[in-house]
């Protein structure tokens, strides 16, 4: 997910402060003023990246990475319809780029998004498309790139398919835009980062995910709870080190978990228990779906526990 730093910085303004000790009859700071100072200023209503992140990680159980625009532009390459971030300590490949809502985007980042789409990449945008550049005099470049990718112009003209997504079970109805090119690139613009709609969008651009949880276990995919109502989640992280797959599954809920997880690719895995240091062979089975090899893995997690599943390597 592209970190919307330019939009956040563009919306910031100093709301003032208080001198201490307080002058006679002066009121202490209000909670909103304290929050402004802590959070970095007023929050632009279109900035939905935290909601997108919560929906991805806790709602859909999707591992993701925030990419700063400067890192995205200067340190990623486009290869075989993927974004490659090849750091010395960590190499990551991204098949889908998510653009959270925001008004402002560096022109170079907008151009890189277009290059990724033109070369067969998958892009999902949410809430609001940027129309302004972080640099002076480059608004038109950003607008042109967004129009080329998503088919939406600042004047309201639409050059993309307008479709409806509906979940009759939960009575969800959403409108979305989708645009494809001859290189296999797909761009989707969705109204809001609702977990069900994000899940629907992922199924359009990436039918076989890196890690997919059983549909029955996934549940209704309602927006995650926040604050004291948060009741934990089942999440994962996937890394590759030295050619070996390393999956880390964690259960922060008060309930035991016994579910099936589908991994993309043919995997042979061993369980490494971080609580006991013990190792044992994992329960898994190979298969195929949508023309791709998969591995169905059984994941059993007691309350508030975690396990590593480590591959045999190449």
PDB file of C-alpha atoms in Angstrom:
ATOM      1  CA  UNK A   1       0.000   0.000   0.000  1.00  0.00           C
ATOM      2  CA  UNK A   2       1.349   3.422  -0.958  1.00  0.00           C
ATOM      3  CA  UNK A   3       1.750   5.572   2.157  1.00  0.00           C
ATOM      4  CA  UNK A   4      -0.182   8.862   1.560  1.00  0.00           C
ATOM      5  CA  UNK A   5       2.425  11.118   3.157  1.00  0.00           C
ATOM      6  CA  UNK A   6       1.964  13.900   0.566  1.00  0.00           C
ATOM      7  CA  UNK A   7      -1.782  14.136   1.242  1.00  0.00           C
ATOM      8  CA  UNK A   8      -1.253  14.165   4.994  1.00  0.00           C
ATOM      9  CA  UNK A   9       1.400  16.879   4.767  1.00  0.00           C
ATOM     10  CA  UNK A  10      -0.735  18.978   2.407  1.00  0.00           C
ATOM     11  CA  UNK A  11      -3.665  18.905   4.834  1.00  0.00           C
ATOM     12  CA  UNK A  12      -1.612  19.839   7.885  1.00  0.00           C
ATOM     13  CA  UNK A  13      -1.967  23.253   9.463  1.00  0.00           C
ATOM     14  CA  UNK A  14      -1.021  24.506  12.898  1.00  0.00           C
ATOM     15  CA  UNK A  15      -4.088  24.823  15.101  1.00  0.00           C
ATOM     16  CA  UNK A  16      -2.287  26.918  17.699  1.00  0.00           C
ATOM     17  CA  UNK A  17      -1.385  26.155  21.267  1.00  0.00           C
ATOM     18  CA  UNK A  18      -1.652  27.247  24.877  1.00  0.00           C
ATOM     19  CA  UNK A  19       0.847  29.005  27.114  1.00  0.00           C
ATOM     20  CA  UNK A  20       1.450  27.592  30.590  1.00  0.00           C
ATOM     21  CA  UNK A  21       0.734  28.461  33.281  1.00  0.00           C
ATOM     22  CA  UNK A  22      -2.766  29.453  32.176  1.00  0.00           C
ATOM     23  CA  UNK A  23      -3.680  33.102  32.162  1.00  0.00           C
ATOM     24  CA  UNK A  24      -6.561  34.246  34.422  1.00  0.00           C
ATOM     25  CA  UNK A  25      -9.891  32.833  33.199  1.00  0.00           C
ATOM     26  CA  UNK A  26      -8.128  30.818  30.452  1.00  0.00           C
ATOM     27  CA  UNK A  27      -9.451  27.316  29.853  1.00  0.00           C
ATOM     28  CA  UNK A  28      -7.138  24.258  29.690  1.00  0.00           C
ATOM     29  CA  UNK A  29      -6.553  22.609  26.275  1.00  0.00           C
ATOM     30  CA  UNK A  30      -9.455  20.639  24.881  1.00  0.00           C
ATOM     31  CA  UNK A  31      -9.127  16.967  24.080  1.00  0.00           C
ATOM     32  CA  UNK A  32      -9.342  17.718  20.339  1.00  0.00           C
ATOM     33  CA  UNK A  33      -6.382  20.103  20.574  1.00  0.00           C
ATOM     34  CA  UNK A  34      -4.335  17.513  22.434  1.00  0.00           C
ATOM     35  CA  UNK A  35      -5.245  14.948  19.778  1.00  0.00           C
ATOM     36  CA  UNK A  36      -4.165  17.348  17.027  1.00  0.00           C
ATOM     37  CA  UNK A  37      -0.756  17.667  18.624  1.00  0.00           C
ATOM     38  CA  UNK A  38      -0.412  13.918  19.118  1.00  0.00           C
ATOM     39  CA  UNK A  39      -1.681  12.913  15.678  1.00  0.00           C
ATOM     40  CA  UNK A  40       0.110  15.627  13.700  1.00  0.00           C
ATOM     41  CA  UNK A  41      -2.702  18.035  13.006  1.00  0.00           C
ATOM     42  CA  UNK A  42      -6.239  17.894  11.609  1.00  0.00           C
ATOM     43  CA  UNK A  43      -7.108  14.661   9.837  1.00  0.00           C
ATOM     44  CA  UNK A  44      -8.242  15.060   6.192  1.00  0.00           C
ATOM     45  CA  UNK A  45     -11.521  13.163   5.730  1.00  0.00           C
ATOM     46  CA  UNK A  46     -10.290  11.427   2.574  1.00  0.00           C
ATOM     47  CA  UNK A  47      -7.272   9.917   4.379  1.00  0.00           C
ATOM     48  CA  UNK A  48      -8.518   6.352   4.810  1.00  0.00           C
ATOM     49  CA  UNK A  49      -5.209   4.482   4.812  1.00  0.00           C
ATOM     50  CA  UNK A  50      -5.557   3.310   8.412  1.00  0.00           C
ATOM     51  CA  UNK A  51      -9.049   1.998   7.693  1.00  0.00           C
ATOM     52  CA  UNK A  52      -7.677   0.208   4.631  1.00  0.00           C
ATOM     53  CA  UNK A  53      -4.890  -1.282   6.727  1.00  0.00           C
ATOM     54  CA  UNK A  54      -7.271  -2.486   9.433  1.00  0.00           C
ATOM     55  CA  UNK A  55      -9.610  -3.993   6.838  1.00  0.00           C
ATOM     56  CA  UNK A  56      -6.699  -5.783   5.171  1.00  0.00           C
ATOM     57  CA  UNK A  57      -4.832  -7.080   8.202  1.00  0.00           C
ATOM     58  CA  UNK A  58      -7.619  -7.781  10.675  1.00  0.00           C
ATOM     59  CA  UNK A  59     -10.618  -8.073   8.350  1.00  0.00           C
ATOM     60  CA  UNK A  60      -9.236  -9.999   5.353  1.00  0.00           C
ATOM     61  CA  UNK A  61      -6.141 -11.360   7.128  1.00  0.00           C
ATOM     62  CA  UNK A  62      -3.862 -10.064   4.368  1.00  0.00           C
ATOM     63  CA  UNK A  63      -0.210  -9.299   5.049  1.00  0.00           C
ATOM     64  CA  UNK A  64       0.814  -5.998   3.452  1.00  0.00           C
ATOM     65  CA  UNK A  65       3.598  -3.401   3.444  1.00  0.00           C
ATOM     66  CA  UNK A  66       3.446   0.400   3.480  1.00  0.00           C
ATOM     67  CA  UNK A  67       5.607   1.854   0.708  1.00  0.00           C
ATOM     68  CA  UNK A  68       6.778   5.438   1.082  1.00  0.00           C
ATOM     69  CA  UNK A  69       6.422   7.233  -2.292  1.00  0.00           C
ATOM     70  CA  UNK A  70      10.170   7.865  -2.426  1.00  0.00           C
ATOM     71  CA  UNK A  71      10.895   4.173  -1.866  1.00  0.00           C
ATOM     72  CA  UNK A  72       8.219   3.227  -4.383  1.00  0.00           C
ATOM     73  CA  UNK A  73       9.745   5.478  -7.057  1.00  0.00           C
ATOM     74  CA  UNK A  74      13.462   4.956  -6.487  1.00  0.00           C
ATOM     75  CA  UNK A  75      13.853   1.478  -4.988  1.00  0.00           C
ATOM     76  CA  UNK A  76      11.253  -0.729  -6.672  1.00  0.00           C
ATOM     77  CA  UNK A  77      11.475  -2.266 -10.126  1.00  0.00           C
ATOM     78  CA  UNK A  78       8.715  -3.662 -12.323  1.00  0.00           C
ATOM     79  CA  UNK A  79       9.364  -7.236 -13.409  1.00  0.00           C
ATOM     80  CA  UNK A  80       6.931  -9.837 -14.733  1.00  0.00           C
ATOM     81  CA  UNK A  81       3.862  -7.804 -13.682  1.00  0.00           C
ATOM     82  CA  UNK A  82       5.201  -7.391 -10.138  1.00  0.00           C
ATOM     83  CA  UNK A  83       6.775  -4.664  -8.057  1.00  0.00           C
ATOM     84  CA  UNK A  84      10.101  -5.833  -6.658  1.00  0.00           C
ATOM     85  CA  UNK A  85      11.561  -4.242  -3.528  1.00  0.00           C
ATOM     86  CA  UNK A  86      15.034  -5.730  -3.204  1.00  0.00           C
ATOM     87  CA  UNK A  87      16.629  -4.428  -0.018  1.00  0.00           C
ATOM     88  CA  UNK A  88      19.816  -6.006   1.318  1.00  0.00           C
ATOM     89  CA  UNK A  89      17.994  -7.231   4.434  1.00  0.00           C
ATOM     90  CA  UNK A  90      14.610  -7.932   2.913  1.00  0.00           C
ATOM     91  CA  UNK A  91      13.253  -8.729  -0.556  1.00  0.00           C
ATOM     92  CA  UNK A  92       9.540  -8.385  -1.235  1.00  0.00           C
ATOM     93  CA  UNK A  93       7.396  -8.921  -4.332  1.00  0.00           C
ATOM     94  CA  UNK A  94       4.029  -7.218  -4.743  1.00  0.00           C
ATOM     95  CA  UNK A  95       1.396  -8.326  -7.237  1.00  0.00           C
ATOM     96  CA  UNK A  96      -1.157  -5.718  -6.138  1.00  0.00           C
ATOM     97  CA  UNK A  97      -0.605  -2.033  -5.355  1.00  0.00           C
ATOM     98  CA  UNK A  98      -3.212  -0.301  -3.180  1.00  0.00           C
ATOM     99  CA  UNK A  99      -3.671   3.458  -3.428  1.00  0.00           C
ATOM    100  CA  UNK A 100      -5.526   4.804  -0.354  1.00  0.00           C
ATOM    101  CA  UNK A 101      -7.658   7.914  -0.549  1.00  0.00           C
ATOM    102  CA  UNK A 102      -5.896  11.239  -0.887  1.00  0.00           C
ATOM    103  CA  UNK A 103      -5.814  14.502  -2.832  1.00  0.00           C
ATOM    104  CA  UNK A 104      -2.056  14.854  -3.317  1.00  0.00           C
ATOM    105  CA  UNK A 105       0.520  12.533  -4.869  1.00  0.00           C
ATOM    106  CA  UNK A 106       4.100  13.107  -6.075  1.00  0.00           C
ATOM    107  CA  UNK A 107       4.135  13.283  -9.869  1.00  0.00           C
ATOM    108  CA  UNK A 108       6.865  10.634 -10.093  1.00  0.00           C
ATOM    109  CA  UNK A 109       4.739   8.240  -8.005  1.00  0.00           C
ATOM    110  CA  UNK A 110       1.746   8.816 -10.283  1.00  0.00           C
ATOM    111  CA  UNK A 111       3.940   8.041 -13.300  1.00  0.00           C
ATOM    112  CA  UNK A 112       5.268   4.855 -11.636  1.00  0.00           C
ATOM    113  CA  UNK A 113       1.700   3.688 -10.919  1.00  0.00           C
ATOM    114  CA  UNK A 114       0.904   4.132 -14.621  1.00  0.00           C
ATOM    115  CA  UNK A 115       4.048   2.234 -15.623  1.00  0.00           C
ATOM    116  CA  UNK A 116       3.082  -0.641 -13.299  1.00  0.00           C
ATOM    117  CA  UNK A 117      -0.442  -0.786 -14.748  1.00  0.00           C
ATOM    118  CA  UNK A 118       0.829  -0.499 -18.338  1.00  0.00           C
ATOM    119  CA  UNK A 119       3.154  -3.468 -17.737  1.00  0.00           C
ATOM    120  CA  UNK A 120       0.360  -5.707 -16.445  1.00  0.00           C
ATOM    121  CA  UNK A 121       0.230  -4.711 -12.783  1.00  0.00           C
ATOM    122  CA  UNK A 122      -2.844  -4.785 -10.549  1.00  0.00           C
ATOM    123  CA  UNK A 123      -3.891  -1.541  -8.821  1.00  0.00           C
ATOM    124  CA  UNK A 124      -6.761  -0.920  -6.384  1.00  0.00           C
ATOM    125  CA  UNK A 125      -7.678   2.650  -5.377  1.00  0.00           C
ATOM    126  CA  UNK A 126     -10.080   3.558  -2.584  1.00  0.00           C
ATOM    127  CA  UNK A 127     -12.189   6.570  -1.674  1.00  0.00           C
ATOM    128  CA  UNK A 128     -10.590   9.432  -3.595  1.00  0.00           C
ATOM    129  CA  UNK A 129      -8.140   9.663  -6.479  1.00  0.00           C
ATOM    130  CA  UNK A 130      -5.395  12.302  -6.245  1.00  0.00           C
ATOM    131  CA  UNK A 131      -5.761  15.377  -8.434  1.00  0.00           C
ATOM    132  CA  UNK A 132      -2.875  17.499  -7.151  1.00  0.00           C
ATOM    133  CA  UNK A 133       0.873  17.027  -7.313  1.00  0.00           C
ATOM    134  CA  UNK A 134       3.209  17.405  -4.364  1.00  0.00           C
ATOM    135  CA  UNK A 135       5.311  19.643  -6.632  1.00  0.00           C
ATOM    136  CA  UNK A 136       4.346  23.004  -8.108  1.00  0.00           C
ATOM    137  CA  UNK A 137       3.103  22.982 -11.692  1.00  0.00           C
ATOM    138  CA  UNK A 138       2.611  19.221 -12.052  1.00  0.00           C
ATOM    139  CA  UNK A 139      -1.078  18.764 -11.229  1.00  0.00           C
ATOM    140  CA  UNK A 140      -1.864  17.906 -14.852  1.00  0.00           C
ATOM    141  CA  UNK A 141       0.694  15.090 -14.810  1.00  0.00           C
ATOM    142  CA  UNK A 142      -0.989  13.492 -11.804  1.00  0.00           C
ATOM    143  CA  UNK A 143      -4.468  13.947 -13.261  1.00  0.00           C
ATOM    144  CA  UNK A 144      -3.425  12.485 -16.613  1.00  0.00           C
ATOM    145  CA  UNK A 145      -1.814   9.435 -14.989  1.00  0.00           C
ATOM    146  CA  UNK A 146      -4.863   8.743 -12.799  1.00  0.00           C
ATOM    147  CA  UNK A 147      -7.153   9.120 -15.816  1.00  0.00           C
ATOM    148  CA  UNK A 148      -5.016   6.733 -17.880  1.00  0.00           C
ATOM    149  CA  UNK A 149      -4.991   4.110 -15.118  1.00  0.00           C
ATOM    150  CA  UNK A 150      -8.462   4.321 -13.584  1.00  0.00           C
ATOM    151  CA  UNK A 151     -10.442   5.965 -16.379  1.00  0.00           C
ATOM    152  CA  UNK A 152     -11.677   8.855 -14.228  1.00  0.00           C
ATOM    153  CA  UNK A 153     -10.971  12.485 -15.224  1.00  0.00           C
ATOM    154  CA  UNK A 154     -11.201  15.491 -12.884  1.00  0.00           C
ATOM    155  CA  UNK A 155     -14.092  16.830 -14.988  1.00  0.00           C
ATOM    156  CA  UNK A 156     -16.115  13.701 -14.147  1.00  0.00           C
ATOM    157  CA  UNK A 157     -15.695  11.888 -17.467  1.00  0.00           C
ATOM    158  CA  UNK A 158     -15.455   8.105 -17.007  1.00  0.00           C
ATOM    159  CA  UNK A 159     -13.590   5.777 -19.354  1.00  0.00           C
ATOM    160  CA  UNK A 160     -13.954   2.567 -17.358  1.00  0.00           C
ATOM    161  CA  UNK A 161     -16.583  -0.096 -16.802  1.00  0.00           C
ATOM    162  CA  UNK A 162     -19.056   0.827 -14.059  1.00  0.00           C
ATOM    163  CA  UNK A 163     -20.221  -2.271 -12.215  1.00  0.00           C
ATOM    164  CA  UNK A 164     -22.106  -3.266  -9.097  1.00  0.00           C
ATOM    165  CA  UNK A 165     -20.875  -5.595  -6.365  1.00  0.00           C
ATOM    166  CA  UNK A 166     -23.621  -7.127  -4.248  1.00  0.00           C
ATOM    167  CA  UNK A 167     -23.555  -9.553  -1.351  1.00  0.00           C
ATOM    168  CA  UNK A 168     -27.129 -10.721  -0.937  1.00  0.00           C
ATOM    169  CA  UNK A 169     -26.377 -12.497   2.336  1.00  0.00           C
ATOM    170  CA  UNK A 170     -25.331  -9.298   4.112  1.00  0.00           C
ATOM    171  CA  UNK A 171     -27.242  -6.859   1.869  1.00  0.00           C
ATOM    172  CA  UNK A 172     -24.060  -5.063   0.802  1.00  0.00           C
ATOM    173  CA  UNK A 173     -24.350  -3.129  -2.464  1.00  0.00           C
ATOM    174  CA  UNK A 174     -21.359  -1.197  -3.811  1.00  0.00           C
ATOM    175  CA  UNK A 175     -20.539   0.452  -7.130  1.00  0.00           C
ATOM    176  CA  UNK A 176     -17.008   0.228  -8.496  1.00  0.00           C
ATOM    177  CA  UNK A 177     -14.992   1.018 -11.612  1.00  0.00           C
ATOM    178  CA  UNK A 178     -12.720  -1.440 -13.390  1.00  0.00           C
ATOM    179  CA  UNK A 179     -10.344  -0.914 -16.299  1.00  0.00           C
ATOM    180  CA  UNK A 180      -8.084  -3.417 -18.059  1.00  0.00           C
ATOM    181  CA  UNK A 181      -5.376  -3.255 -20.706  1.00  0.00           C
ATOM    182  CA  UNK A 182      -3.873  -5.644 -23.252  1.00  0.00           C
ATOM    183  CA  UNK A 183      -0.818  -6.321 -21.050  1.00  0.00           C
ATOM    184  CA  UNK A 184      -3.086  -7.882 -18.411  1.00  0.00           C
ATOM    185  CA  UNK A 185      -3.112  -4.865 -16.123  1.00  0.00           C
ATOM    186  CA  UNK A 186      -6.237  -4.281 -14.033  1.00  0.00           C
ATOM    187  CA  UNK A 187      -7.192  -1.105 -12.177  1.00  0.00           C
ATOM    188  CA  UNK A 188     -10.138  -0.900  -9.789  1.00  0.00           C
ATOM    189  CA  UNK A 189     -11.566   2.116  -8.020  1.00  0.00           C
ATOM    190  CA  UNK A 190     -13.826   1.283  -5.084  1.00  0.00           C
ATOM    191  CA  UNK A 191     -15.967   3.575  -2.939  1.00  0.00           C
ATOM    192  CA  UNK A 192     -14.714   2.677   0.512  1.00  0.00           C
ATOM    193  CA  UNK A 193     -12.393   0.240   2.310  1.00  0.00           C
ATOM    194  CA  UNK A 194     -15.130  -2.060   3.573  1.00  0.00           C
ATOM    195  CA  UNK A 195     -13.623  -5.533   4.175  1.00  0.00           C
ATOM    196  CA  UNK A 196     -16.211  -7.242   1.977  1.00  0.00           C
ATOM    197  CA  UNK A 197     -15.612  -4.826  -0.907  1.00  0.00           C
ATOM    198  CA  UNK A 198     -11.827  -5.106  -0.592  1.00  0.00           C
ATOM    199  CA  UNK A 199     -12.172  -8.893  -0.600  1.00  0.00           C
ATOM    200  CA  UNK A 200     -14.331  -8.639  -3.721  1.00  0.00           C
ATOM    201  CA  UNK A 201     -11.722  -6.415  -5.387  1.00  0.00           C
ATOM    202  CA  UNK A 202      -8.901  -8.837  -4.571  1.00  0.00           C
ATOM    203  CA  UNK A 203     -10.857 -11.687  -6.136  1.00  0.00           C
ATOM    204  CA  UNK A 204     -11.101  -9.680  -9.366  1.00  0.00           C
ATOM    205  CA  UNK A 205      -7.378  -8.934  -9.634  1.00  0.00           C
ATOM    206  CA  UNK A 206      -5.783 -11.852  -7.751  1.00  0.00           C
ATOM    207  CA  UNK A 207      -7.970 -14.999  -7.580  1.00  0.00           C
ATOM    208  CA  UNK A 208      -5.235 -17.037  -5.842  1.00  0.00           C
ATOM    209  CA  UNK A 209      -3.708 -15.107  -2.961  1.00  0.00           C
ATOM    210  CA  UNK A 210      -0.377 -15.723  -1.322  1.00  0.00           C
ATOM    211  CA  UNK A 211      -2.268 -16.872   1.783  1.00  0.00           C
ATOM    212  CA  UNK A 212      -6.022 -17.424   1.827  1.00  0.00           C
ATOM    213  CA  UNK A 213      -8.091 -18.418   4.832  1.00  0.00           C
ATOM    214  CA  UNK A 214     -11.051 -20.784   4.655  1.00  0.00           C
ATOM    215  CA  UNK A 215     -14.222 -18.913   3.652  1.00  0.00           C
ATOM    216  CA  UNK A 216     -16.202 -20.257   6.624  1.00  0.00           C
ATOM    217  CA  UNK A 217     -13.463 -19.179   9.015  1.00  0.00           C
ATOM    218  CA  UNK A 218     -13.236 -15.768   7.327  1.00  0.00           C
ATOM    219  CA  UNK A 219     -16.772 -15.000   8.474  1.00  0.00           C
ATOM    220  CA  UNK A 220     -18.965 -12.077   7.444  1.00  0.00           C
ATOM    221  CA  UNK A 221     -16.027  -9.687   7.058  1.00  0.00           C
ATOM    222  CA  UNK A 222     -17.634  -6.799   8.887  1.00  0.00           C
ATOM    223  CA  UNK A 223     -15.480  -3.753   9.755  1.00  0.00           C
ATOM    224  CA  UNK A 224     -13.023  -4.612  12.575  1.00  0.00           C
ATOM    225  CA  UNK A 225     -13.769  -3.443  16.096  1.00  0.00           C
ATOM    226  CA  UNK A 226     -11.660  -0.672  17.595  1.00  0.00           C
ATOM    227  CA  UNK A 227     -10.639   0.500  21.042  1.00  0.00           C
ATOM    228  CA  UNK A 228     -11.739  -1.509  24.105  1.00  0.00           C
ATOM    229  CA  UNK A 229     -14.147  -3.533  21.913  1.00  0.00           C
ATOM    230  CA  UNK A 230     -11.223  -5.068  19.998  1.00  0.00           C
ATOM    231  CA  UNK A 231     -11.367  -8.805  20.592  1.00  0.00           C
ATOM    232  CA  UNK A 232      -8.177  -9.935  18.875  1.00  0.00           C
ATOM    233  CA  UNK A 233      -7.546 -11.407  15.448  1.00  0.00           C
ATOM    234  CA  UNK A 234      -5.878 -14.233  13.569  1.00  0.00           C
ATOM    235  CA  UNK A 235      -3.155 -12.845  11.319  1.00  0.00           C
ATOM    236  CA  UNK A 236      -0.036 -13.916   9.452  1.00  0.00           C
ATOM    237  CA  UNK A 237       3.252 -12.685   8.010  1.00  0.00           C
ATOM    238  CA  UNK A 238       5.040 -14.366   5.102  1.00  0.00           C
ATOM    239  CA  UNK A 239       8.751 -13.880   4.425  1.00  0.00           C
ATOM    240  CA  UNK A 240      11.329 -15.670   2.291  1.00  0.00           C
ATOM    241  CA  UNK A 241      14.854 -15.984   3.690  1.00  0.00           C
ATOM    242  CA  UNK A 242      17.616 -17.898   1.939  1.00  0.00           C
ATOM    243  CA  UNK A 243      15.067 -19.421  -0.426  1.00  0.00           C
ATOM    244  CA  UNK A 244      12.966 -20.754   2.464  1.00  0.00           C
ATOM    245  CA  UNK A 245       9.343 -19.788   3.047  1.00  0.00           C
ATOM    246  CA  UNK A 246       8.637 -18.614   6.594  1.00  0.00           C
ATOM    247  CA  UNK A 247       4.999 -18.181   7.589  1.00  0.00           C
ATOM    248  CA  UNK A 248       4.143 -16.797  11.025  1.00  0.00           C
ATOM    249  CA  UNK A 249       0.539 -17.295  12.167  1.00  0.00           C
ATOM    250  CA  UNK A 250      -0.674 -15.601  15.356  1.00  0.00           C
ATOM    251  CA  UNK A 251      -3.923 -15.876  17.283  1.00  0.00           C
ATOM    252  CA  UNK A 252      -4.534 -12.934  19.627  1.00  0.00           C
ATOM    253  CA  UNK A 253      -8.122 -13.951  20.391  1.00  0.00           C
ATOM    254  CA  UNK A 254      -9.409 -15.801  23.457  1.00  0.00           C
ATOM    255  CA  UNK A 255     -10.654 -18.685  21.276  1.00  0.00           C
ATOM    256  CA  UNK A 256      -8.868 -21.749  19.907  1.00  0.00           C
ATOM    257  CA  UNK A 257      -8.443 -21.829  16.134  1.00  0.00           C
ATOM    258  CA  UNK A 258      -8.508 -24.917  13.900  1.00  0.00           C
ATOM    259  CA  UNK A 259      -8.789 -23.976  10.228  1.00  0.00           C
ATOM    260  CA  UNK A 260      -7.500 -24.630   6.725  1.00  0.00           C
ATOM    261  CA  UNK A 261      -5.309 -22.107   4.947  1.00  0.00           C
ATOM    262  CA  UNK A 262      -4.504 -22.138   1.217  1.00  0.00           C
ATOM    263  CA  UNK A 263      -0.940 -21.174   0.271  1.00  0.00           C
ATOM    264  CA  UNK A 264       0.003 -20.281  -3.287  1.00  0.00           C
ATOM    265  CA  UNK A 265       2.596 -22.745  -4.596  1.00  0.00           C
ATOM    266  CA  UNK A 266       3.742 -26.281  -3.794  1.00  0.00           C
ATOM    267  CA  UNK A 267       5.088 -26.170  -0.225  1.00  0.00           C
ATOM    268  CA  UNK A 268       6.663 -28.649   2.185  1.00  0.00           C
ATOM    269  CA  UNK A 269       6.495 -27.217   5.693  1.00  0.00           C
ATOM    270  CA  UNK A 270       7.623 -27.913   9.232  1.00  0.00           C
ATOM    271  CA  UNK A 271       6.052 -26.394  12.356  1.00  0.00           C
ATOM    272  CA  UNK A 272       8.443 -24.473  14.596  1.00  0.00           C
ATOM    273  CA  UNK A 273       6.803 -23.743  17.945  1.00  0.00           C
ATOM    274  CA  UNK A 274       8.199 -20.473  19.426  1.00  0.00           C
ATOM    275  CA  UNK A 275       6.666 -21.276  22.832  1.00  0.00           C
ATOM    276  CA  UNK A 276       8.397 -24.646  23.300  1.00  0.00           C
ATOM    277  CA  UNK A 277      11.179 -24.719  20.708  1.00  0.00           C
ATOM    278  CA  UNK A 278       9.822 -28.006  19.338  1.00  0.00           C
ATOM    279  CA  UNK A 279       9.570 -28.900  15.656  1.00  0.00           C
ATOM    280  CA  UNK A 280       7.100 -31.223  13.946  1.00  0.00           C
ATOM    281  CA  UNK A 281       5.904 -31.929  10.444  1.00  0.00           C
ATOM    282  CA  UNK A 282       2.958 -29.782   9.402  1.00  0.00           C
ATOM    283  CA  UNK A 283      -0.296 -31.232   8.078  1.00  0.00           C
ATOM    284  CA  UNK A 284      -0.662 -30.127   4.451  1.00  0.00           C
ATOM    285  CA  UNK A 285      -1.789 -31.364   1.049  1.00  0.00           C
ATOM    286  CA  UNK A 286      -0.912 -30.232  -2.500  1.00  0.00           C
ATOM    287  CA  UNK A 287      -3.542 -29.199  -5.015  1.00  0.00           C
ATOM    288  CA  UNK A 288      -4.395 -26.904  -7.895  1.00  0.00           C
ATOM    289  CA  UNK A 289      -6.847 -24.057  -8.476  1.00  0.00           C
ATOM    290  CA  UNK A 290      -7.257 -21.616 -11.362  1.00  0.00           C
ATOM    291  CA  UNK A 291      -4.302 -23.258 -13.074  1.00  0.00           C
ATOM    292  CA  UNK A 292      -1.936 -22.618 -10.137  1.00  0.00           C
ATOM    293  CA  UNK A 293      -0.381 -25.021  -7.682  1.00  0.00           C
ATOM    294  CA  UNK A 294      -1.525 -24.577  -4.098  1.00  0.00           C
ATOM    295  CA  UNK A 295      -0.906 -26.137  -0.696  1.00  0.00           C
ATOM    296  CA  UNK A 296      -3.732 -26.531   1.802  1.00  0.00           C
ATOM    297  CA  UNK A 297      -2.354 -26.190   5.320  1.00  0.00           C
ATOM    298  CA  UNK A 298      -4.001 -27.018   8.634  1.00  0.00           C
ATOM    299  CA  UNK A 299      -3.416 -24.319  11.256  1.00  0.00           C
ATOM    300  CA  UNK A 300      -4.251 -25.098  14.905  1.00  0.00           C
ATOM    301  CA  UNK A 301      -3.679 -22.281  17.394  1.00  0.00           C
ATOM    302  CA  UNK A 302      -4.701 -22.175  21.069  1.00  0.00           C
ATOM    303  CA  UNK A 303      -5.798 -18.792  22.462  1.00  0.00           C
ATOM    304  CA  UNK A 304      -3.108 -16.083  22.412  1.00  0.00           C
ATOM    305  CA  UNK A 305      -0.474 -18.229  20.707  1.00  0.00           C
ATOM    306  CA  UNK A 306       1.550 -18.412  17.512  1.00  0.00           C
ATOM    307  CA  UNK A 307       3.415 -20.838  15.251  1.00  0.00           C
ATOM    308  CA  UNK A 308       6.046 -20.649  12.530  1.00  0.00           C
ATOM    309  CA  UNK A 309       5.654 -22.818   9.430  1.00  0.00           C
ATOM    310  CA  UNK A 310       9.050 -23.100   7.731  1.00  0.00           C
ATOM    311  CA  UNK A 311       9.672 -24.447   4.229  1.00  0.00           C
ATOM    312  CA  UNK A 312      12.425 -26.803   3.168  1.00  0.00           C
ATOM    313  CA  UNK A 313      13.964 -24.261   0.768  1.00  0.00           C
ATOM    314  CA  UNK A 314      15.103 -24.583  -2.835  1.00  0.00           C
TER     315      UNK A 314
END
